[in-house]
Amino acid sequence: MTSFHEPDTLAIRWPAKINHVPKDVFVRQDVYEQEQKRIFRGMEWHGIGHVCEVPNKGDFRTTSIGEVPLLITRDQTGAVHVFYNACSHRGAQLETAESGNKKDFVCPYHRWRFDGAGRLAGTPDPEDYTPGFKRENYPLGAPRFAILHGIIFVTLHADTPPLEEVLEGYVDHVAEVLGGDGNLRLLGYQKLRFKGNWKTYRDNDAYHAPLLHSAFRMLNWQGGEGRQFANARGHRGYVSQLSLPPDNGFLKDPSIIAHIGGGPRTSASLMMFPVFSVIRHMNVINLRYINPRGVDQTDINFAYFCREEDDEELVRHRIRQSSNLLGPCGMVSMEDVAVFHRLQIGCQTPGQAVFQKGVHDEYNMSYEYRQNDETGNLPAWERYRQVMGFDKEEA
Ligand code: FES
Ligand SMILES: [Fe+2]
């Protein structure tokens, strides 16, 4: 495993064609380790939560970016913080619960005690410590974080450009998908860990949606207009009008796919490089925190929300739709992780993964695509190649 300070030297020759990706990058341990350093601890911003997930003073959540453990808190003044989830004494993981509410965090090893603002509030036996020991010199370590439309973004690198610069044009897209601003309320979570590389999730293109997902096909859901877009930072998005299908007998209770309340009847999805996702699908509002747990293991934490102004009926509908459409047992997306696992097995073979649908020029990148092209992933692959330092072969 690489550490924060270890140099990396890995080199992979990358095909000259923009739509060819070496299968190696899905299965090689050394590639995974370089990703941890260059991407997850590199100059990127990662969405890790929404402020409404810690709504009350004393609330906390634990999470991680790659293998780096983090602690999100709301202190007794109401301010939100992000810390490394490690005691400032000898480095033990400080909090193990996924979430909760507490005034103080006590490390079990030697009982150093921290408040929700990360200050070291007390230690046993301070009189025996180094002369001049001061508690204020030992707060919890903290990465840089920024809040945008309520979403908490973190970067583990000191030199990362400001968040809004890195999001480059996606700030307004995020607001559109969330429904106008960041005033959300948490409905709940679904979680899964799949046996596949994290980039198989990132590659989950629009092309596959009506082909892999029988629910999409049966319901003729993407019956309307749609478009995809991306940029050179590797962010991408799509917006598709969803047709409300005729009563074709597939659903005993079609109200589950009803669209109620105001707002567009669309499926809108953003994926910010490397892999953080903001999604609205009919009445479902969903942030997805995707985290690699090894070269062939990935966690997805689906967080579902309603808007603060929603009435009771809409909240009930969102809960019902959220838990039945998306996520590990959702009618629309349960097939994805099965395919990600097959990719992980299949990518042990030689050669390259090849993208075709919507590729009109194998040597020049485009950034606007049709609804069900698979080209939307290619700018992210090019950005990945650059960040990882892999040289391109001559055309
Ligand atoms: S490692 Fe936390 S108190 Fe010692
Ligand atoms: Fe899918």
mmCIF file with all atom_site columns, N, CA, C and O in Angstrom, residues 320-351:
data_model
loop_
_atom_site.group_PDB
_atom_site.id
_atom_site.type_symbol
_atom_site.label_atom_id
_atom_site.label_alt_id
_atom_site.label_comp_id
_atom_site.label_asym_id
_atom_site.label_entity_id
_atom_site.label_seq_id
_atom_site.pdbx_PDB_ins_code
_atom_site.Cartn_x
_atom_site.Cartn_y
_atom_site.Cartn_z
_atom_site.occupancy
_atom_site.B_iso_or_equiv
_atom_site.pdbx_formal_charge
_atom_site.auth_seq_id
_atom_site.auth_comp_id
_atom_site.auth_asym_id
_atom_site.auth_atom_id
_atom_site.pdbx_PDB_model_num
ATOM 1   N N  . ARG A 1 320 ? -41.043 5.840   -0.968  1.00 0.00 ? 320 ARG A N  1
ATOM 2   C CA . ARG A 1 320 ? -41.502 4.630   -1.648  1.00 0.00 ? 320 ARG A CA 1
ATOM 3   C C  . ARG A 1 320 ? -40.786 4.471   -2.988  1.00 0.00 ? 320 ARG A C  1
ATOM 4   O O  . ARG A 1 320 ? -40.311 3.391   -3.330  1.00 0.00 ? 320 ARG A O  1
ATOM 5   N N  . GLN A 1 321 ? -40.683 5.563   -3.719  1.00 0.00 ? 321 GLN A N  1
ATOM 6   C CA . GLN A 1 321 ? -40.037 5.489   -5.023  1.00 0.00 ? 321 GLN A CA 1
ATOM 7   C C  . GLN A 1 321 ? -38.530 5.240   -4.872  1.00 0.00 ? 321 GLN A C  1
ATOM 8   O O  . GLN A 1 321 ? -37.947 4.440   -5.595  1.00 0.00 ? 321 GLN A O  1
ATOM 9   N N  . SER A 1 322 ? -37.920 5.918   -3.884  1.00 0.00 ? 322 SER A N  1
ATOM 10  C CA . SER A 1 322 ? -36.475 5.752   -3.677  1.00 0.00 ? 322 SER A CA 1
ATOM 11  C C  . SER A 1 322 ? -36.130 4.301   -3.391  1.00 0.00 ? 322 SER A C  1
ATOM 12  O O  . SER A 1 322 ? -35.195 3.741   -3.968  1.00 0.00 ? 322 SER A O  1
ATOM 13  N N  . SER A 1 323 ? -36.883 3.698   -2.492  1.00 0.00 ? 323 SER A N  1
ATOM 14  C CA . SER A 1 323 ? -36.489 2.362   -2.055  1.00 0.00 ? 323 SER A CA 1
ATOM 15  C C  . SER A 1 323 ? -36.868 1.279   -3.053  1.00 0.00 ? 323 SER A C  1
ATOM 16  O O  . SER A 1 323 ? -36.377 0.170   -2.977  1.00 0.00 ? 323 SER A O  1
ATOM 17  N N  . ASN A 1 324 ? -37.710 1.618   -4.017  1.00 0.00 ? 324 ASN A N  1
ATOM 18  C CA . ASN A 1 324 ? -38.120 0.595   -4.983  1.00 0.00 ? 324 ASN A CA 1
ATOM 19  C C  . ASN A 1 324 ? -37.483 0.714   -6.368  1.00 0.00 ? 324 ASN A C  1
ATOM 20  O O  . ASN A 1 324 ? -37.485 -0.252  -7.121  1.00 0.00 ? 324 ASN A O  1
ATOM 21  N N  . LEU A 1 325 ? -36.983 1.901   -6.689  1.00 0.00 ? 325 LEU A N  1
ATOM 22  C CA . LEU A 1 325 ? -36.431 2.069   -8.035  1.00 0.00 ? 325 LEU A CA 1
ATOM 23  C C  . LEU A 1 325 ? -34.927 1.861   -8.090  1.00 0.00 ? 325 LEU A C  1
ATOM 24  O O  . LEU A 1 325 ? -34.413 1.122   -8.911  1.00 0.00 ? 325 LEU A O  1
ATOM 25  N N  . LEU A 1 326 ? -34.200 2.575   -7.215  1.00 0.00 ? 326 LEU A N  1
ATOM 26  C CA . LEU A 1 326 ? -32.751 2.562   -7.300  1.00 0.00 ? 326 LEU A CA 1
ATOM 27  C C  . LEU A 1 326 ? -32.171 1.731   -6.157  1.00 0.00 ? 326 LEU A C  1
ATOM 28  O O  . LEU A 1 326 ? -32.895 1.105   -5.399  1.00 0.00 ? 326 LEU A O  1
ATOM 29  N N  . GLY A 1 327 ? -30.839 1.734   -6.070  1.00 0.00 ? 327 GLY A N  1
ATOM 30  C CA . GLY A 1 327 ? -30.210 1.068   -4.942  1.00 0.00 ? 327 GLY A CA 1
ATOM 31  C C  . GLY A 1 327 ? -30.120 -0.431  -5.117  1.00 0.00 ? 327 GLY A C  1
ATOM 32  O O  . GLY A 1 327 ? -30.501 -0.988  -6.154  1.00 0.00 ? 327 GLY A O  1
ATOM 33  N N  . PRO A 1 328 ? -29.610 -1.125  -4.081  1.00 0.00 ? 328 PRO A N  1
ATOM 34  C CA . PRO A 1 328 ? -29.292 -2.542  -4.201  1.00 0.00 ? 328 PRO A CA 1
ATOM 35  C C  . PRO A 1 328 ? -30.487 -3.429  -4.522  1.00 0.00 ? 328 PRO A C  1
ATOM 36  O O  . PRO A 1 328 ? -30.330 -4.482  -5.128  1.00 0.00 ? 328 PRO A O  1
ATOM 37  N N  . CYS A 1 329 ? -31.705 -3.020  -4.143  1.00 0.00 ? 329 CYS A N  1
ATOM 38  C CA . CYS A 1 329 ? -32.850 -3.873  -4.448  1.00 0.00 ? 329 CYS A CA 1
ATOM 39  C C  . CYS A 1 329 ? -33.830 -3.146  -5.348  1.00 0.00 ? 329 CYS A C  1
ATOM 40  O O  . CYS A 1 329 ? -34.980 -3.517  -5.452  1.00 0.00 ? 329 CYS A O  1
ATOM 41  N N  . GLY A 1 330 ? -33.363 -2.101  -6.015  1.00 0.00 ? 330 GLY A N  1
ATOM 42  C CA . GLY A 1 330 ? -34.261 -1.307  -6.846  1.00 0.00 ? 330 GLY A CA 1
ATOM 43  C C  . GLY A 1 330 ? -34.576 -1.983  -8.167  1.00 0.00 ? 330 GLY A C  1
ATOM 44  O O  . GLY A 1 330 ? -33.745 -2.658  -8.759  1.00 0.00 ? 330 GLY A O  1
ATOM 45  N N  . MET A 1 331 ? -35.793 -1.747  -8.616  1.00 0.00 ? 331 MET A N  1
ATOM 46  C CA . MET A 1 331 ? -36.259 -2.353  -9.858  1.00 0.00 ? 331 MET A CA 1
ATOM 47  C C  . MET A 1 331 ? -35.395 -1.912  -11.047 1.00 0.00 ? 331 MET A C  1
ATOM 48  O O  . MET A 1 331 ? -35.202 -2.649  -12.002 1.00 0.00 ? 331 MET A O  1
ATOM 49  N N  . VAL A 1 332 ? -34.853 -0.697  -10.982 1.00 0.00 ? 332 VAL A N  1
ATOM 50  C CA . VAL A 1 332 ? -34.119 -0.175  -12.128 1.00 0.00 ? 332 VAL A CA 1
ATOM 51  C C  . VAL A 1 332 ? -32.646 -0.587  -12.113 1.00 0.00 ? 332 VAL A C  1
ATOM 52  O O  . VAL A 1 332 ? -32.060 -0.817  -13.152 1.00 0.00 ? 332 VAL A O  1
ATOM 53  N N  . SER A 1 333 ? -32.055 -0.665  -10.944 1.00 0.00 ? 333 SER A N  1
ATOM 54  C CA . SER A 1 333 ? -30.587 -0.744  -10.962 1.00 0.00 ? 333 SER A CA 1
ATOM 55  C C  . SER A 1 333 ? -29.987 -1.993  -10.328 1.00 0.00 ? 333 SER A C  1
ATOM 56  O O  . SER A 1 333 ? -28.779 -2.071  -10.177 1.00 0.00 ? 333 SER A O  1
ATOM 57  N N  . MET A 1 334 ? -30.779 -2.964  -9.988  1.00 0.00 ? 334 MET A N  1
ATOM 58  C CA . MET A 1 334 ? -30.179 -4.103  -9.287  1.00 0.00 ? 334 MET A CA 1
ATOM 59  C C  . MET A 1 334 ? -29.261 -4.929  -10.192 1.00 0.00 ? 334 MET A C  1
ATOM 60  O O  . MET A 1 334 ? -28.410 -5.665  -9.712  1.00 0.00 ? 334 MET A O  1
ATOM 61  N N  . GLU A 1 335 ? -29.427 -4.785  -11.509 1.00 0.00 ? 335 GLU A N  1
ATOM 62  C CA . GLU A 1 335 ? -28.573 -5.587  -12.398 1.00 0.00 ? 335 GLU A CA 1
ATOM 63  C C  . GLU A 1 335 ? -27.150 -5.041  -12.511 1.00 0.00 ? 335 GLU A C  1
ATOM 64  O O  . GLU A 1 335 ? -26.238 -5.751  -12.942 1.00 0.00 ? 335 GLU A O  1
ATOM 65  N N  . ASP A 1 336 ? -26.956 -3.771  -12.170 1.00 0.00 ? 336 ASP A N  1
ATOM 66  C CA . ASP A 1 336 ? -25.652 -3.147  -12.410 1.00 0.00 ? 336 ASP A CA 1
ATOM 67  C C  . ASP A 1 336 ? -24.502 -3.898  -11.744 1.00 0.00 ? 336 ASP A C  1
ATOM 68  O O  . ASP A 1 336 ? -23.498 -4.204  -12.379 1.00 0.00 ? 336 ASP A O  1
ATOM 69  N N  . VAL A 1 337 ? -24.654 -4.170  -10.454 1.00 0.00 ? 337 VAL A N  1
ATOM 70  C CA . VAL A 1 337 ? -23.497 -4.728  -9.745  1.00 0.00 ? 337 VAL A CA 1
ATOM 71  C C  . VAL A 1 337 ? -23.170 -6.147  -10.218 1.00 0.00 ? 337 VAL A C  1
ATOM 72  O O  . VAL A 1 337 ? -22.024 -6.570  -10.151 1.00 0.00 ? 337 VAL A O  1
ATOM 73  N N  . ALA A 1 338 ? -24.184 -6.850  -10.713 1.00 0.00 ? 338 ALA A N  1
ATOM 74  C CA . ALA A 1 338 ? -23.899 -8.185  -11.261 1.00 0.00 ? 338 ALA A CA 1
ATOM 75  C C  . ALA A 1 338 ? -22.990 -8.051  -12.484 1.00 0.00 ? 338 ALA A C  1
ATOM 76  O O  . ALA A 1 338 ? -22.048 -8.828  -12.672 1.00 0.00 ? 338 ALA A O  1
ATOM 77  N N  . VAL A 1 339 ? -23.260 -7.035  -13.294 1.00 0.00 ? 339 VAL A N  1
ATOM 78  C CA . VAL A 1 339 ? -22.420 -6.808  -14.476 1.00 0.00 ? 339 VAL A CA 1
ATOM 79  C C  . VAL A 1 339 ? -21.039 -6.287  -14.082 1.00 0.00 ? 339 VAL A C  1
ATOM 80  O O  . VAL A 1 339 ? -20.024 -6.670  -14.683 1.00 0.00 ? 339 VAL A O  1
ATOM 81  N N  . PHE A 1 340 ? -20.975 -5.449  -13.040 1.00 0.00 ? 340 PHE A N  1
ATOM 82  C CA . PHE A 1 340 ? -19.662 -4.945  -12.607 1.00 0.00 ? 340 PHE A CA 1
ATOM 83  C C  . PHE A 1 340 ? -18.769 -6.128  -12.200 1.00 0.00 ? 340 PHE A C  1
ATOM 84  O O  . PHE A 1 340 ? -17.572 -6.142  -12.465 1.00 0.00 ? 340 PHE A O  1
ATOM 85  N N  . HIS A 1 341 ? -19.359 -7.102  -11.537 1.00 0.00 ? 341 HIS A N  1
ATOM 86  C CA . HIS A 1 341 ? -18.580 -8.268  -11.120 1.00 0.00 ? 341 HIS A CA 1
ATOM 87  C C  . HIS A 1 341 ? -18.108 -9.055  -12.350 1.00 0.00 ? 341 HIS A C  1
ATOM 88  O O  . HIS A 1 341 ? -16.966 -9.536  -12.391 1.00 0.00 ? 341 HIS A O  1
ATOM 89  N N  . ARG A 1 342 ? -18.974 -9.173  -13.339 1.00 0.00 ? 342 ARG A N  1
ATOM 90  C CA . ARG A 1 342 ? -18.562 -9.886  -14.564 1.00 0.00 ? 342 ARG A CA 1
ATOM 91  C C  . ARG A 1 342 ? -17.451 -9.137  -15.289 1.00 0.00 ? 342 ARG A C  1
ATOM 92  O O  . ARG A 1 342 ? -16.555 -9.738  -15.875 1.00 0.00 ? 342 ARG A O  1
ATOM 93  N N  . LEU A 1 343 ? -17.518 -7.820  -15.265 1.00 0.00 ? 343 LEU A N  1
ATOM 94  C CA . LEU A 1 343 ? -16.417 -7.039  -15.843 1.00 0.00 ? 343 LEU A CA 1
ATOM 95  C C  . LEU A 1 343 ? -15.108 -7.341  -15.119 1.00 0.00 ? 343 LEU A C  1
ATOM 96  O O  . LEU A 1 343 ? -14.052 -7.502  -15.725 1.00 0.00 ? 343 LEU A O  1
ATOM 97  N N  . GLN A 1 344 ? -15.194 -7.428  -13.797 1.00 0.00 ? 344 GLN A N  1
ATOM 98  C CA . GLN A 1 344 ? -13.985 -7.660  -13.002 1.00 0.00 ? 344 GLN A CA 1
ATOM 99  C C  . GLN A 1 344 ? -13.359 -9.014  -13.351 1.00 0.00 ? 344 GLN A C  1
ATOM 100 O O  . GLN A 1 344 ? -12.149 -9.141  -13.454 1.00 0.00 ? 344 GLN A O  1
ATOM 101 N N  . ILE A 1 345 ? -14.203 -9.995  -13.567 1.00 0.00 ? 345 ILE A N  1
ATOM 102 C CA . ILE A 1 345 ? -13.706 -11.325 -13.966 1.00 0.00 ? 345 ILE A CA 1
ATOM 103 C C  . ILE A 1 345 ? -13.170 -11.262 -15.393 1.00 0.00 ? 345 ILE A C  1
ATOM 104 O O  . ILE A 1 345 ? -12.048 -11.682 -15.679 1.00 0.00 ? 345 ILE A O  1
ATOM 105 N N  . GLY A 1 346 ? -13.942 -10.667 -16.288 1.00 0.00 ? 346 GLY A N  1
ATOM 106 C CA . GLY A 1 346 ? -13.556 -10.647 -17.696 1.00 0.00 ? 346 GLY A CA 1
ATOM 107 C C  . GLY A 1 346 ? -12.315 -9.813  -17.968 1.00 0.00 ? 346 GLY A C  1
ATOM 108 O O  . GLY A 1 346 ? -11.564 -10.098 -18.914 1.00 0.00 ? 346 GLY A O  1
ATOM 109 N N  . CYS A 1 347 ? -12.083 -8.795  -17.156 1.00 0.00 ? 347 CYS A N  1
ATOM 110 C CA . CYS A 1 347 ? -10.928 -7.924  -17.401 1.00 0.00 ? 347 CYS A CA 1
ATOM 111 C C  . CYS A 1 347 ? -9.612  -8.544  -16.930 1.00 0.00 ? 347 CYS A C  1
ATOM 112 O O  . CYS A 1 347 ? -8.557  -7.910  -17.034 1.00 0.00 ? 347 CYS A O  1
ATOM 113 N N  . GLN A 1 348 ? -9.652  -9.791  -16.446 1.00 0.00 ? 348 GLN A N  1
ATOM 114 C CA . GLN A 1 348 ? -8.408  -10.531 -16.184 1.00 0.00 ? 348 GLN A CA 1
ATOM 115 C C  . GLN A 1 348 ? -7.802  -11.043 -17.487 1.00 0.00 ? 348 GLN A C  1
ATOM 116 O O  . GLN A 1 348 ? -6.714  -11.603 -17.492 1.00 0.00 ? 348 GLN A O  1
ATOM 117 N N  . THR A 1 349 ? -8.517  -10.878 -18.581 1.00 0.00 ? 349 THR A N  1
ATOM 118 C CA . THR A 1 349 ? -8.023  -11.346 -19.885 1.00 0.00 ? 349 THR A CA 1
ATOM 119 C C  . THR A 1 349 ? -7.251  -10.217 -20.570 1.00 0.00 ? 349 THR A C  1
ATOM 120 O O  . THR A 1 349 ? -7.411  -9.054  -20.213 1.00 0.00 ? 349 THR A O  1
ATOM 121 N N  . PRO A 1 350 ? -6.409  -10.560 -21.564 1.00 0.00 ? 350 PRO A N  1
ATOM 122 C CA . PRO A 1 350 ? -5.620  -9.508  -22.215 1.00 0.00 ? 350 PRO A CA 1
ATOM 123 C C  . PRO A 1 350 ? -6.482  -8.568  -23.049 1.00 0.00 ? 350 PRO A C  1
ATOM 124 O O  . PRO A 1 350 ? -7.620  -8.900  -23.395 1.00 0.00 ? 350 PRO A O  1
ATOM 125 N N  . GLY A 1 351 ? -5.906  -7.417  -23.379 1.00 0.00 ? 351 GLY A N  1
ATOM 126 C CA . GLY A 1 351 ? -6.560  -6.534  -24.337 1.00 0.00 ? 351 GLY A CA 1
ATOM 127 C C  . GLY A 1 351 ? -7.153  -5.287  -23.727 1.00 0.00 ? 351 GLY A C  1
ATOM 128 O O  . GLY A 1 351 ? -6.802  -4.880  -22.621 1.00 0.00 ? 351 GLY A O  1
#
